mmCIF file of C-alpha atoms in Angstrom:
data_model
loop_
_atom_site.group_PDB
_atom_site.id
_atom_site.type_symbol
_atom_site.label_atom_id
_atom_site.label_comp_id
_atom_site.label_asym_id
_atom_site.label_seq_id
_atom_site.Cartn_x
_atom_site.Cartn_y
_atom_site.Cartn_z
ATOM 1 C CA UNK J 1112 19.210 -0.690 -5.920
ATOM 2 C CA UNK J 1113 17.555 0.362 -8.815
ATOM 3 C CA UNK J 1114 16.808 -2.211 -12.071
ATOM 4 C CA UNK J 1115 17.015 -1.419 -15.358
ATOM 5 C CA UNK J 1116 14.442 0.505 -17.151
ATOM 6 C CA UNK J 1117 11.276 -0.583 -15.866
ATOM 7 C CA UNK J 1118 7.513 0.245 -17.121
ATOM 8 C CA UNK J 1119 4.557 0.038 -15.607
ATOM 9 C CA UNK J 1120 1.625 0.121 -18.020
ATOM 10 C CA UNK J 1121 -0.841 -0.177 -15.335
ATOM 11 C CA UNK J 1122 -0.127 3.213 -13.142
ATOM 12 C CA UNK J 1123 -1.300 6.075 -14.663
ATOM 13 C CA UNK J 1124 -0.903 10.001 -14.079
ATOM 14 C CA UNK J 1125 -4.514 10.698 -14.583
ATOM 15 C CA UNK J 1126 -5.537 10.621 -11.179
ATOM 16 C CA UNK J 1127 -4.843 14.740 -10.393
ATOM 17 C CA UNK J 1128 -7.426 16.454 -12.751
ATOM 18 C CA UNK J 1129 -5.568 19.012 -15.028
ATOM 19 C CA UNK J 1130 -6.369 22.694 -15.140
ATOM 20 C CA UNK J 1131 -7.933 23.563 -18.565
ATOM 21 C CA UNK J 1132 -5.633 26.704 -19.618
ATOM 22 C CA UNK J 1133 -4.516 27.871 -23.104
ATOM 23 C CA UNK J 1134 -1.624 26.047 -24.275
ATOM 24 C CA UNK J 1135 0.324 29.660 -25.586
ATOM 25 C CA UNK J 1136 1.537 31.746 -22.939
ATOM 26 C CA UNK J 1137 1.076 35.639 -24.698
ATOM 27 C CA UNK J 1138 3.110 38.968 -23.653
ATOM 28 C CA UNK J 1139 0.306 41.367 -20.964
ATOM 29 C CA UNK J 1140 -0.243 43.538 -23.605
ATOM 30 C CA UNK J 1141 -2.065 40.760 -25.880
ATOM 31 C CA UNK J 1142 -3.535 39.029 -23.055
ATOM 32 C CA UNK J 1143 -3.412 37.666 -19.475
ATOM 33 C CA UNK J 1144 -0.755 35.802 -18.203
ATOM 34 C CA UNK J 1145 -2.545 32.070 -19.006
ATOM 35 C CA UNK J 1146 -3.280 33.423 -22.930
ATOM 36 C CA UNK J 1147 -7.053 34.675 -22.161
ATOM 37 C CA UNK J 1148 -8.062 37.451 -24.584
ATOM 38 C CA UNK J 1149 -8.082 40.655 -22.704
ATOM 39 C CA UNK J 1150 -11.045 41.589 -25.110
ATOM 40 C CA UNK J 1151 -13.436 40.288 -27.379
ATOM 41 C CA UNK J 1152 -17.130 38.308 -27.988
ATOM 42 C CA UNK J 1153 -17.685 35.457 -25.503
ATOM 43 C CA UNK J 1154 -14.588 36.296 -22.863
ATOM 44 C CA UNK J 1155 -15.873 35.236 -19.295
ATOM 45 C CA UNK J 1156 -14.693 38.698 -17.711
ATOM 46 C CA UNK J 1157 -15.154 36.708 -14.116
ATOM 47 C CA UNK J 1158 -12.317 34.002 -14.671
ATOM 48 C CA UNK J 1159 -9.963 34.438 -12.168
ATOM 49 C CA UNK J 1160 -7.504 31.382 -12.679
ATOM 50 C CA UNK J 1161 -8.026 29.638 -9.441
ATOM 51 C CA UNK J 1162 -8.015 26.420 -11.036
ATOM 52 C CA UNK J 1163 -4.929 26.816 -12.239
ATOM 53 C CA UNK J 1164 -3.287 25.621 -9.183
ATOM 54 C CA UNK J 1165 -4.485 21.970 -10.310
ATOM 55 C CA UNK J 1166 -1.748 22.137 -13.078
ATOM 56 C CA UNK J 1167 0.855 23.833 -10.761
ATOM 57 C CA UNK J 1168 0.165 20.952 -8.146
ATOM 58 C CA UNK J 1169 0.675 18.517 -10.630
ATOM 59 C CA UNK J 1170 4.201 19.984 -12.660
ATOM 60 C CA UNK J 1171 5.525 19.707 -8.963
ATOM 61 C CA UNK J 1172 4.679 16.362 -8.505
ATOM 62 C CA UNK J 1173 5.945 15.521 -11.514
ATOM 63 C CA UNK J 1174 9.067 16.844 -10.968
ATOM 64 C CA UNK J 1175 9.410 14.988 -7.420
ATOM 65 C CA UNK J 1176 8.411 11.766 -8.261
ATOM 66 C CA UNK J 1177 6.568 9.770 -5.874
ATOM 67 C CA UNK J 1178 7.458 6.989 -3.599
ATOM 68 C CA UNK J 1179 5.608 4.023 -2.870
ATOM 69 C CA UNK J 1180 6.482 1.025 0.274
ATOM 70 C CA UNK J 1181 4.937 -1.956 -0.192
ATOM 71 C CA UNK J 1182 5.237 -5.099 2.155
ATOM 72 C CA UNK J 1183 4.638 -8.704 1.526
ATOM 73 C CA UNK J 1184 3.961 -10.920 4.483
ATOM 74 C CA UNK J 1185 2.941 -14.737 4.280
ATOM 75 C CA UNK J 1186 4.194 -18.315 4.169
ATOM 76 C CA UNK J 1187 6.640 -19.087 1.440
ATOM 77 C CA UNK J 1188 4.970 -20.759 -1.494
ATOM 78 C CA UNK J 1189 1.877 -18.585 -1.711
ATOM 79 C CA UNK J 1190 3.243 -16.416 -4.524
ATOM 80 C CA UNK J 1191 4.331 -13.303 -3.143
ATOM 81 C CA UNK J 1192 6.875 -12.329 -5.714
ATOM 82 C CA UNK J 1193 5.111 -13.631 -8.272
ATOM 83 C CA UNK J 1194 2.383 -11.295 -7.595
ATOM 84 C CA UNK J 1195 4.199 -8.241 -7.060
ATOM 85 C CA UNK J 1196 6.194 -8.503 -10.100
ATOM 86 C CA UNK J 1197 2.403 -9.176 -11.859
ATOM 87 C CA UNK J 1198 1.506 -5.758 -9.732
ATOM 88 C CA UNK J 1199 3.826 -4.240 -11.374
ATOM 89 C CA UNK J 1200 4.657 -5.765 -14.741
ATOM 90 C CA UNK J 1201 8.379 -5.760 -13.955
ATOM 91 C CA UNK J 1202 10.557 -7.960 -11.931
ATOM 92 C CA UNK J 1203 10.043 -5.991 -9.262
ATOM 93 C CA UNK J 1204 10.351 -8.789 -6.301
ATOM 94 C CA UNK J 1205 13.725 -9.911 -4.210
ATOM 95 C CA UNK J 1206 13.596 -13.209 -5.548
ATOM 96 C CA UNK J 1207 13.509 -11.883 -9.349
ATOM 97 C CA UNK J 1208 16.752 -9.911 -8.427
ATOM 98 C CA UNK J 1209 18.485 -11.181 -6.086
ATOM 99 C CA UNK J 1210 17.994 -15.301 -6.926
ATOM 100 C CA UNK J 1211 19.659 -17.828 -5.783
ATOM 101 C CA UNK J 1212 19.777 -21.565 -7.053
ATOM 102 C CA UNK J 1213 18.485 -23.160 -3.980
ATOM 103 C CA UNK J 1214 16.871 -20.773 -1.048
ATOM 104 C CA UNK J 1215 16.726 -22.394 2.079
ATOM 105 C CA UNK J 1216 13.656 -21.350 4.516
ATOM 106 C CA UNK J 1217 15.655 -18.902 7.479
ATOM 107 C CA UNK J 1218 15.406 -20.069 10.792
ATOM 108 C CA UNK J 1219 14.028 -16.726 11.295
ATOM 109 C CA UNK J 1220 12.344 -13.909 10.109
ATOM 110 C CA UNK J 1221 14.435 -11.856 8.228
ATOM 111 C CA UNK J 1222 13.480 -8.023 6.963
ATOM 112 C CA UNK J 1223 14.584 -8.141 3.499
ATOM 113 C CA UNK J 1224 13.687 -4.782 1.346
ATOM 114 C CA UNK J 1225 14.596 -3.788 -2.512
ATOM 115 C CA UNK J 1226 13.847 -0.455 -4.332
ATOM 116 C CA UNK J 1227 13.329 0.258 -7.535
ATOM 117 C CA UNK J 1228 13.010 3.592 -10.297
ATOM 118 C CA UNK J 1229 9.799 2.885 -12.264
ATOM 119 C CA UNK J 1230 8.739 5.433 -14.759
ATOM 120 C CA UNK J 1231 5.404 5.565 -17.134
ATOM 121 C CA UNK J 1232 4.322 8.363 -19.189
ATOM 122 C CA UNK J 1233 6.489 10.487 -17.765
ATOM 123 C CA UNK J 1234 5.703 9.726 -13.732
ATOM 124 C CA UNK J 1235 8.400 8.443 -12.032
ATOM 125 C CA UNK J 1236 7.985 6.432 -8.826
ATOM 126 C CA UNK J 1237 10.395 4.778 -6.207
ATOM 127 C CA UNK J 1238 9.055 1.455 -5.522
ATOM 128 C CA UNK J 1239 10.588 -0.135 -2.368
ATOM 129 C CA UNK J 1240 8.728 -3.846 -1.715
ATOM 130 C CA UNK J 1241 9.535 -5.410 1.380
ATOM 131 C CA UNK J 1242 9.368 -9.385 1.565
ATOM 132 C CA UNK J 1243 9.318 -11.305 5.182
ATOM 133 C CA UNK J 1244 11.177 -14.735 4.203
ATOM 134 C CA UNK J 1245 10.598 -16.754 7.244
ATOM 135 C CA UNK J 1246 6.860 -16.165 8.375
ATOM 136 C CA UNK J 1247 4.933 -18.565 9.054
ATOM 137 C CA UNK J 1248 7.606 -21.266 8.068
ATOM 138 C CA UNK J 1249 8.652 -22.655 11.886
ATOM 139 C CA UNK J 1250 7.292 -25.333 14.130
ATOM 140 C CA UNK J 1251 6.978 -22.804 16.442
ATOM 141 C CA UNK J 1252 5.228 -19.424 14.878
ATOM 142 C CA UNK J 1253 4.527 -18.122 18.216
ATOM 143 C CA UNK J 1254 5.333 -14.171 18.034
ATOM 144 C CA UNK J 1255 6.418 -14.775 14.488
ATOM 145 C CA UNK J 1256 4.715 -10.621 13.864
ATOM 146 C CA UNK J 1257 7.045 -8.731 16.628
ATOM 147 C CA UNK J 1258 10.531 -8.655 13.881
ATOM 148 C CA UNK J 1259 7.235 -7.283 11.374
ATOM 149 C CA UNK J 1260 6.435 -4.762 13.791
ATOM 150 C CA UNK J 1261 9.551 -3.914 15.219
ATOM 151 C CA UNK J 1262 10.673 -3.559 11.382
ATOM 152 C CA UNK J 1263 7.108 -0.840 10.730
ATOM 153 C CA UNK J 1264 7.885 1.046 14.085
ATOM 154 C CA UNK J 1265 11.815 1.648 13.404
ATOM 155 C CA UNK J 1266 10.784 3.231 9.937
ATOM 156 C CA UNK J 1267 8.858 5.876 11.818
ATOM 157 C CA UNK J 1268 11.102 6.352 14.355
ATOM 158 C CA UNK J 1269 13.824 7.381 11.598
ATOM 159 C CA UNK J 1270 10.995 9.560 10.063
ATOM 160 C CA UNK J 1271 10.105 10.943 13.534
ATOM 161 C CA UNK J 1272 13.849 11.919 13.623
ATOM 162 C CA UNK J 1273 14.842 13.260 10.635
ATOM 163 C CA UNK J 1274 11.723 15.188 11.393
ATOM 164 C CA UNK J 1275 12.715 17.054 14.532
ATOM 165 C CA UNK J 1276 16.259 17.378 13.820
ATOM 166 C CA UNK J 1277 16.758 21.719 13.846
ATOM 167 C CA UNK J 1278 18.363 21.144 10.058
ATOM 168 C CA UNK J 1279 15.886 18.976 8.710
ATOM 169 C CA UNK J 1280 16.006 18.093 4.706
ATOM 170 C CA UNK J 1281 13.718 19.991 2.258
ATOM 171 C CA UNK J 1282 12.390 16.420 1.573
ATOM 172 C CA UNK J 1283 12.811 13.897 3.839
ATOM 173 C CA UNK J 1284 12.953 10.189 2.455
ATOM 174 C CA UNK J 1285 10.273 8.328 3.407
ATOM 175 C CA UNK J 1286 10.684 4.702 4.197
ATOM 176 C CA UNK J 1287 7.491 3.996 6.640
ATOM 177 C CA UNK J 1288 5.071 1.203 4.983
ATOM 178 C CA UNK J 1289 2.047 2.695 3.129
ATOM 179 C CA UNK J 1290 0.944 -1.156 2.881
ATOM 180 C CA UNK J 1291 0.981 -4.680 4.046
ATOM 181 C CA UNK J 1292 -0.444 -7.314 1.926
ATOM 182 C CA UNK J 1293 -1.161 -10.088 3.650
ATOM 183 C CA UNK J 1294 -1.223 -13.488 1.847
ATOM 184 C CA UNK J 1295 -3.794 -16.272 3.418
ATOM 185 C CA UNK J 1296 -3.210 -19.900 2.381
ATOM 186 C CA UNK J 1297 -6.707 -20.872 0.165
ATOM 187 C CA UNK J 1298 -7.813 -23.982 3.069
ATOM 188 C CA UNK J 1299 -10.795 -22.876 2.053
ATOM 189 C CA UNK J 1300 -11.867 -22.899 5.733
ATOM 190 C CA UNK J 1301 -11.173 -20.069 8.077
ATOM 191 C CA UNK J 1302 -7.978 -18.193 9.382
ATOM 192 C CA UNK J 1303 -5.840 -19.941 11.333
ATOM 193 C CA UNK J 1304 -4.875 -18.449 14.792
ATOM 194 C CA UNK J 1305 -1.915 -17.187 13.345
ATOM 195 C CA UNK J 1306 -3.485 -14.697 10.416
ATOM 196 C CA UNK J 1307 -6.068 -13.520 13.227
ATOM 197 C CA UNK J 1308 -2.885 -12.770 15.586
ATOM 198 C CA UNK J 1309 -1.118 -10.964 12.833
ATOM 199 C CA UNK J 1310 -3.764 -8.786 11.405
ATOM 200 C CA UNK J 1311 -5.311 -8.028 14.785
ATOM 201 C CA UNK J 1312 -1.742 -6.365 15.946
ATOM 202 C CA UNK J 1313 -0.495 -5.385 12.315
ATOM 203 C CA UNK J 1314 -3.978 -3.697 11.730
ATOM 204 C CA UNK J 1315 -3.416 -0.734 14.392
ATOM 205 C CA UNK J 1316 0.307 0.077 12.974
ATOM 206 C CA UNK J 1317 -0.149 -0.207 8.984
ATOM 207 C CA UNK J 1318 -2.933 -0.340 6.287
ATOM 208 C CA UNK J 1319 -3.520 -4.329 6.053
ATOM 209 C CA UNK J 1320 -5.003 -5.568 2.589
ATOM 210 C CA UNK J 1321 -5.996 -9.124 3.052
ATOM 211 C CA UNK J 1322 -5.593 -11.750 -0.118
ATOM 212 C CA UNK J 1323 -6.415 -14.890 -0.706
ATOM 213 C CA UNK J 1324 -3.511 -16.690 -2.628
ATOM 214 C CA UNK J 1325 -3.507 -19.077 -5.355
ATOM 215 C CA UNK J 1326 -7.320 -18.662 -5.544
ATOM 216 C CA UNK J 1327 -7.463 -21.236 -8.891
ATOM 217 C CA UNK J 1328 -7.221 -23.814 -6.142
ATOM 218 C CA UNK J 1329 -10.558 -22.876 -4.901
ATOM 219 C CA UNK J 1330 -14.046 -23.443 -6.896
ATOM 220 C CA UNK J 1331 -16.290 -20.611 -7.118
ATOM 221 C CA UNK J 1332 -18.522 -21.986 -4.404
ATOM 222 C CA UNK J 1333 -15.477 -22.069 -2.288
ATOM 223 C CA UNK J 1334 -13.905 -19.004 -2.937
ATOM 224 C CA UNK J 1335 -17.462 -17.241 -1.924
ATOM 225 C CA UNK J 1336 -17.410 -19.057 1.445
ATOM 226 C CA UNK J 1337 -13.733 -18.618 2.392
ATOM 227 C CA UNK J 1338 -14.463 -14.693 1.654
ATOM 228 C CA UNK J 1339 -17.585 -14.690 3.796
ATOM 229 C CA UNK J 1340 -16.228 -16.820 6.307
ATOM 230 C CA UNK J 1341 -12.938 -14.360 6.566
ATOM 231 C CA UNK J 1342 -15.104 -11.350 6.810
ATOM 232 C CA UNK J 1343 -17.005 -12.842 9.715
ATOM 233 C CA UNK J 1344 -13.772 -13.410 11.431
ATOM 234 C CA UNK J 1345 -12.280 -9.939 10.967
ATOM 235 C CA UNK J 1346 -15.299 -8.514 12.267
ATOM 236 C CA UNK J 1347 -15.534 -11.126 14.895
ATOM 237 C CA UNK J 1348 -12.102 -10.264 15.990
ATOM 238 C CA UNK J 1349 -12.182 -6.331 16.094
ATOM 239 C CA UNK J 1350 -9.495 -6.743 12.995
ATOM 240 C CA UNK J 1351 -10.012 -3.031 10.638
ATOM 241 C CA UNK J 1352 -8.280 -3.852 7.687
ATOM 242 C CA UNK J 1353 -7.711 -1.403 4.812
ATOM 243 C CA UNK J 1354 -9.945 1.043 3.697
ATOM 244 C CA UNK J 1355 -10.852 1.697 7.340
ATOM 245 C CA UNK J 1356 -14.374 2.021 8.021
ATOM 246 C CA UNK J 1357 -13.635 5.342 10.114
ATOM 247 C CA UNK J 1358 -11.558 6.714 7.997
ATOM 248 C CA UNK J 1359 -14.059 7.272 5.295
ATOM 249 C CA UNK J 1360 -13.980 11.161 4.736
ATOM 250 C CA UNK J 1361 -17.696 11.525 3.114
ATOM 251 C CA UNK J 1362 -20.866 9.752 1.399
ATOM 252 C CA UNK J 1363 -18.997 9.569 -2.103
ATOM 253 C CA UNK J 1364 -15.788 7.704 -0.387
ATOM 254 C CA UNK J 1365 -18.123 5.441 1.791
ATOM 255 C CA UNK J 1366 -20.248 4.422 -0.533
ATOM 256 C CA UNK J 1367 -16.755 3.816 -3.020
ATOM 257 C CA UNK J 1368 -15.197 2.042 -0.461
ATOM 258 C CA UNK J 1369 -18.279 -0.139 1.012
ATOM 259 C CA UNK J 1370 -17.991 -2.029 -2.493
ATOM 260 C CA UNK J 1371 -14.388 -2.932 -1.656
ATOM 261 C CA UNK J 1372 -14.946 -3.935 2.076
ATOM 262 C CA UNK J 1373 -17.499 -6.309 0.502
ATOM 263 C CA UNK J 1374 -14.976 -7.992 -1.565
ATOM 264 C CA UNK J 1375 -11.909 -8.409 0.649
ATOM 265 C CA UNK J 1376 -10.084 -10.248 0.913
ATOM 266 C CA UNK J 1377 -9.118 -10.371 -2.798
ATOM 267 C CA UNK J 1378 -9.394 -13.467 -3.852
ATOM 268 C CA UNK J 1379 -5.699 -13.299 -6.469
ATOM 269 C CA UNK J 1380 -3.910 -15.544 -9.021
ATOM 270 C CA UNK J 1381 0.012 -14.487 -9.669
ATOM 271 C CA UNK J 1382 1.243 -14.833 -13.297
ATOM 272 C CA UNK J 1383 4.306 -13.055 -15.021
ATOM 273 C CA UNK J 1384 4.149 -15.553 -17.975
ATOM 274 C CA UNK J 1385 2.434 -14.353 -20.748
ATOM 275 C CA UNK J 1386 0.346 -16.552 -23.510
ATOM 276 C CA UNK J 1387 -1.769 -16.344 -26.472
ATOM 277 C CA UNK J 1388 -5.803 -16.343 -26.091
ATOM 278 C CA UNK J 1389 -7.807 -15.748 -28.852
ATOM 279 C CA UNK J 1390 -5.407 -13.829 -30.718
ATOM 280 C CA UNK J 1391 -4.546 -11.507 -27.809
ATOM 281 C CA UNK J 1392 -1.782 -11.715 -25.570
ATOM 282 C CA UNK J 1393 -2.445 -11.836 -21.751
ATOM 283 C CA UNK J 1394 -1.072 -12.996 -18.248
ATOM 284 C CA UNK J 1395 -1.797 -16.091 -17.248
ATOM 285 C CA UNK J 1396 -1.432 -19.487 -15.686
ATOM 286 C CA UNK J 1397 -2.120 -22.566 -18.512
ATOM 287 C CA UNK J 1398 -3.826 -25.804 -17.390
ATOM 288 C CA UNK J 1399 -4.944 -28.949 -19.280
ATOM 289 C CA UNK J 1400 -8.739 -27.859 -19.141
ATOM 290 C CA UNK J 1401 -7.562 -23.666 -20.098
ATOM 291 C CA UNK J 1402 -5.623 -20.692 -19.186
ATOM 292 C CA UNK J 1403 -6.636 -18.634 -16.055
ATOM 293 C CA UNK J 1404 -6.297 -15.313 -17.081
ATOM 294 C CA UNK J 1405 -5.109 -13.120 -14.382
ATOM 295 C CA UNK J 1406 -6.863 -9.695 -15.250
ATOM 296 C CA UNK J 1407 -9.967 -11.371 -15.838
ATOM 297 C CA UNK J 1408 -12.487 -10.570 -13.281
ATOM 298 C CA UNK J 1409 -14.208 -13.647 -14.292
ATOM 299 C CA UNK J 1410 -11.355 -15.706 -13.342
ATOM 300 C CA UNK J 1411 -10.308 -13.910 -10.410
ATOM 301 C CA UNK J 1412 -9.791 -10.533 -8.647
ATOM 302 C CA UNK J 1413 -6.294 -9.643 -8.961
ATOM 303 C CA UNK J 1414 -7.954 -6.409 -11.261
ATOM 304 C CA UNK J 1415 -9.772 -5.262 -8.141
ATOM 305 C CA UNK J 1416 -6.472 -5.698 -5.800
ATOM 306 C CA UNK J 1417 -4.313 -3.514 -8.404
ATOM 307 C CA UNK J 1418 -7.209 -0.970 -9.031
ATOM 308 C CA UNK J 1419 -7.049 -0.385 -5.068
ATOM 309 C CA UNK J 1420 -3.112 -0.217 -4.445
ATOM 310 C CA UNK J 1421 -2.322 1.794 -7.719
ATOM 311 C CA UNK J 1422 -5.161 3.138 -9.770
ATOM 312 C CA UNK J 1423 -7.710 4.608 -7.523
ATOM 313 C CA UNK J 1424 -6.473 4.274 -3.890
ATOM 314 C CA UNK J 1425 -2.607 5.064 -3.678
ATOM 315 C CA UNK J 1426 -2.832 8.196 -2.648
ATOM 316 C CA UNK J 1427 -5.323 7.533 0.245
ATOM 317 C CA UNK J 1428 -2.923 4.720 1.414
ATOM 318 C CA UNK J 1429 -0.173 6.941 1.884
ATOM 319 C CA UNK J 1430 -2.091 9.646 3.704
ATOM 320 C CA UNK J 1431 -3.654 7.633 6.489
ATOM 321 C CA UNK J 1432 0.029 5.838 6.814
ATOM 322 C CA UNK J 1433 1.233 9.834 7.261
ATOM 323 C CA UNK J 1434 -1.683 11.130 9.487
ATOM 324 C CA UNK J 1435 -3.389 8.152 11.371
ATOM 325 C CA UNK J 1436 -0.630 5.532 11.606
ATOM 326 C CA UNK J 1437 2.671 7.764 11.636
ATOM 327 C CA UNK J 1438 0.749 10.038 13.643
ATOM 328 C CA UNK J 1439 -0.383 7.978 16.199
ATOM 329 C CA UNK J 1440 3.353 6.901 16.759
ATOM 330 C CA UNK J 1441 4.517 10.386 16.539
ATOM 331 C CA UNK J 1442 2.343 11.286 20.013
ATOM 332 C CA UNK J 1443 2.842 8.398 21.591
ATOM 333 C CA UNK J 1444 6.930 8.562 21.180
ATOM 334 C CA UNK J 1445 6.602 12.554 22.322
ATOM 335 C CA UNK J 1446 4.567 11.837 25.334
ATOM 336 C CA UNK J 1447 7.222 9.111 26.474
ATOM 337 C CA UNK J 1448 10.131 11.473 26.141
ATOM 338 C CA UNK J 1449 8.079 14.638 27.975
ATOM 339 C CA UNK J 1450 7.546 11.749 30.568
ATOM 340 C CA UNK J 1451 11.229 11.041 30.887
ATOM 341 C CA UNK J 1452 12.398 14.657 30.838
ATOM 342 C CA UNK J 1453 9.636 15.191 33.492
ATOM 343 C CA UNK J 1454 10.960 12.464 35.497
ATOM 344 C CA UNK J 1455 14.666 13.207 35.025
ATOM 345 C CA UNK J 1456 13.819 16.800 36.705
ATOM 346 C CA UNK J 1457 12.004 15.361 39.270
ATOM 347 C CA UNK J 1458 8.691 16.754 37.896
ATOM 348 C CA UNK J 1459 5.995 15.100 40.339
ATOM 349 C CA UNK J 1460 3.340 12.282 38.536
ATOM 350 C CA UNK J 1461 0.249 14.535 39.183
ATOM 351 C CA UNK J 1462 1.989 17.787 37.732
ATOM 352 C CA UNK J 1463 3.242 15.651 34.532
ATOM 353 C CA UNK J 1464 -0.837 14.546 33.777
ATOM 354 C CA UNK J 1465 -2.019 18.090 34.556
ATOM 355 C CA UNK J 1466 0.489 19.300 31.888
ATOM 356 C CA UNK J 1467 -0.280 16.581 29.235
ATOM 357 C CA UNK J 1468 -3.576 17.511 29.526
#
């Protein structure tokens, strides 16, 4: 469904370097085809033009659009929509659209997606976020992740099979999950069995990002030790959240994203309500003793969290989902139907492994 016209002033088209060409495009006979001179004082006779792919690469991209799949996942009252429509600057969330006066917690865990057409500076972008009412909320949470995963899985399968289909589209829509965020209650303590369960199974389908929420609940002192204390547990626990250590492709990116592994998990603060601070407007929550400001590193780390999933890191997100995650499902799906094709025609075990390998 999409909303209403929706702006995002925090995603910006910067990130694909432009091509520096001449604006006017002149007939041969004055010049080349990008508006070089063909002669004259100071003309660098050994420009080629490669570069100028940069700017084709980018009118295309522009023209397509791009499509981003976010999911929420975490006990209700931690602020989930709150912080995706704060993401976002838009009512971007299920419960901002689709309200109603009282809503009940589900039995179970229902899969509950909603898209949206944003559009800033001329970049449009399909926003799908995907909320998990339900998790977390029973007596009994045992298995509470398989709907999540079963939900992650079926969205490659479709992809796997609009993929192989003999009249496959130009473009074919992509629904798999680029990104779980995954909300942890601020005890203030450590996980709880459940969040290391989750993350440890969620972690080798989909890129996790780990937040604490409603981090104005925790001092400073706190905060620090509920980080550290997480950290120790995800490493404790084999859990690889995102940006994967492994998947760092050189010294610039690992030194980049060493910074970031140092902060998760982000500790956040949700606000779409906006007041007035010192003669400037801003996001925030008010108290008795002040306003938290939301974009306020100082206050807390939502900045940081945003930076990652929009400003410097979207890209990346999407391309391990394509070629580790989607991947990884991809060969294992294959193998099992060259297994029962194999069997089907009576293909013996040994002859199946020799041919595999």
């Amino acid at each position: 469904t999409s909303e209403g016209p929706q702006v995002i002033p925090s995603y910006s088209s910067s990130a694909m370097s432009e091509a520096v060409v001449p604006d006017a495009m002149v007939s041969p006979a004055v010049g080349g085809p990008y508006g070089e001179k063909a002669s004259g004082p100071g003309v660098d006779f050994s420009y080629v033009g490669i570069d100028a792919i940069l700017e084709q690469m980018r009118r295309k991209a522009m023209k397509q659009g791009f499509e981003l799949n976010i999911m929420v996942v975490g006990q209700s009252g931690l602020g989930k929509s709150t912080l995706m429509n704060t993401l976002f600057k838009s009512k971007v969330s299920r419960k901002s659209v689709q309200a109603t006066a009282q809503e009940k917690i589900p039995k179970t865990i229902e899969i509950k997606s909603i898209s949206h057409d944003i559009e800033e500076k001329g970049v449009r972008m399909k926003l799908t976020v995907i909320d998990t009412p339900g998790f977390g909320d029973q007596i009994n949470n045992e298995n509470c992740w398989r709907p999540i995963m079963k939900f992650i899985n079926d969205q490659y399968e479709a992809y796997l099979q609009e993929e192989i289909n003999i009249n496959r589209k130009k473009r074919i829509p992509d629904s798999r999950v680029h990104c779980c965020i995954y909300f942890i209650p601020p005890t203030g303590h450590c996980l709880r069995p459940l969040d290391v369960e989750f993350m440890r199974r969620l972690s080798k389908v989909v890129n996790i990002v780990p937040v604490i929420a409603k981090a104005d609940t925790l001092t400073l002192e706190e905060r620090d030790f509920f980080k550290k204390k997480i950290r120790e547990e995800l490493r404790a626990n084999g859990i690889d959240v995102y940006p994967q250590k492994e998947f760092d492709e050189d010294a610039e990116d690992r030194m980049i994203n060493e910074k970031i592994r140092e902060m998760i998990p982000f500790a956040v603060v949700g606000s779409d309500q906006e007041y007035q601070v010192n003669g400037r407007r801003l996001l925030g929550r008010k108290t008795k003793w002040g306003t938290i400001e939301v974009e306020n590193i100082a206050h807390c780390e939502f900045a940081y969290l945003r930076d990652l999933l929009i400003r410097t890191h979207m890209q990346n997100i999407k391309d391990i989902t394509s070629s580790i995650h989607y991947e990884m499902y991809r060969v294992r799906r294959l193998n099992e139907n060259n297994t029962v094709v194999a069997h089907a025609n009576g293909m013996p075990e040994h002859h199946l492994a020799a041919h595999e390998m």
